[in-house]
Short mmCIF file of C-alpha atoms in Angstrom, two decimals:
data_model
loop_
_atom_site.label_atom_id
_atom_site.label_comp_id
_atom_site.label_asym_id
_atom_site.label_seq_id
_atom_site.Cartn_x
_atom_site.Cartn_y
_atom_site.Cartn_z
CA MET A 9 68.36 -23.96 47.18
CA HIS A 10 65.96 -25.47 45.11
CA PHE A 11 67.11 -28.35 42.88
CA GLY A 12 70.52 -28.59 43.88
CA TRP A 13 70.71 -25.35 42.57
CA SER A 14 71.44 -21.79 44.77
CA ASP A 15 69.02 -19.30 44.79
CA GLU A 16 71.04 -16.92 42.15
CA LYS A 17 71.03 -19.68 39.55
CA LEU A 18 67.22 -20.50 39.64
CA LEU A 19 67.11 -16.60 39.40
CA SER A 20 69.24 -15.68 36.37
CA GLU A 21 68.64 -19.27 34.76
CA PRO A 22 66.76 -19.14 31.30
CA LEU A 23 63.26 -20.18 31.40
CA GLU A 24 63.75 -22.07 28.36
CA SER A 25 66.45 -24.08 30.11
CA LEU A 26 63.35 -24.55 32.84
CA ASP A 27 61.00 -25.87 30.88
CA VAL A 28 58.96 -23.19 30.66
CA ASP A 29 56.40 -22.70 27.89
CA SER A 30 53.53 -20.03 27.04
CA LEU A 31 51.04 -22.07 28.33
CA THR A 32 52.99 -22.86 32.07
CA LEU A 33 54.15 -19.34 32.37
CA LEU A 34 50.33 -18.21 32.06
CA GLU A 35 49.60 -20.31 34.96
CA TYR A 36 52.19 -19.37 36.61
CA VAL A 37 51.43 -15.62 36.03
CA MET A 38 47.75 -16.08 37.04
CA GLU A 39 48.79 -17.46 39.94
CA VAL A 40 51.40 -15.29 41.05
CA GLU A 41 48.29 -12.26 40.29
CA ASN A 42 45.78 -14.08 42.88
CA ALA A 43 48.53 -14.92 45.46
CA TYR A 44 49.71 -11.01 45.83
CA ASN A 45 46.45 -9.53 44.41
CA VAL A 46 48.22 -7.75 41.21
CA ILE A 47 47.98 -7.73 37.79
CA LEU A 48 50.97 -7.92 35.21
CA ASP A 49 51.27 -6.83 32.17
CA GLU A 50 51.85 -8.91 29.46
CA GLU A 51 53.31 -7.81 27.59
CA GLU A 52 56.52 -7.31 30.56
CA VAL A 53 55.89 -10.96 31.34
CA ASN A 54 56.49 -11.67 27.96
CA HIS A 55 59.81 -10.01 27.61
CA CYS A 56 60.88 -11.73 31.05
CA LYS A 57 64.08 -13.71 30.30
CA ASN A 58 64.19 -15.46 33.74
CA VAL A 59 62.59 -15.90 37.04
CA GLY A 60 64.60 -13.03 38.18
CA ASP A 61 62.97 -10.79 35.84
CA LEU A 62 59.60 -12.27 36.79
CA VAL A 63 60.71 -11.87 40.39
CA ARG A 64 61.06 -7.89 39.60
CA LEU A 65 58.09 -7.68 37.68
CA VAL A 66 55.78 -8.91 40.67
CA ALA A 67 57.74 -6.54 42.97
CA THR A 68 57.19 -3.20 41.08
CA ALA A 69 53.52 -4.75 40.97
CA ARG A 70 53.48 -5.09 44.42
CA ASP A 71 54.74 -1.68 45.36
CA ALA A 72 52.38 0.27 43.09
CA SER A 73 49.37 -1.29 44.06
CA ASN A 74 50.55 -0.30 48.26
#
């Protein structure tokens, strides 16, 4: 649980409702890239609508790098 939300709700919640602006998203992506040693395609990141989309993008990038 995060902020009293279930994982499912957090993963499906639109990024806009989490007050994630483009700068916050860029900072997040840079941290994720460093933490997981992946490079995320900026265009694909921009198409992410929710946290679940970002998680799937990172998982795909990790699978591709192995």
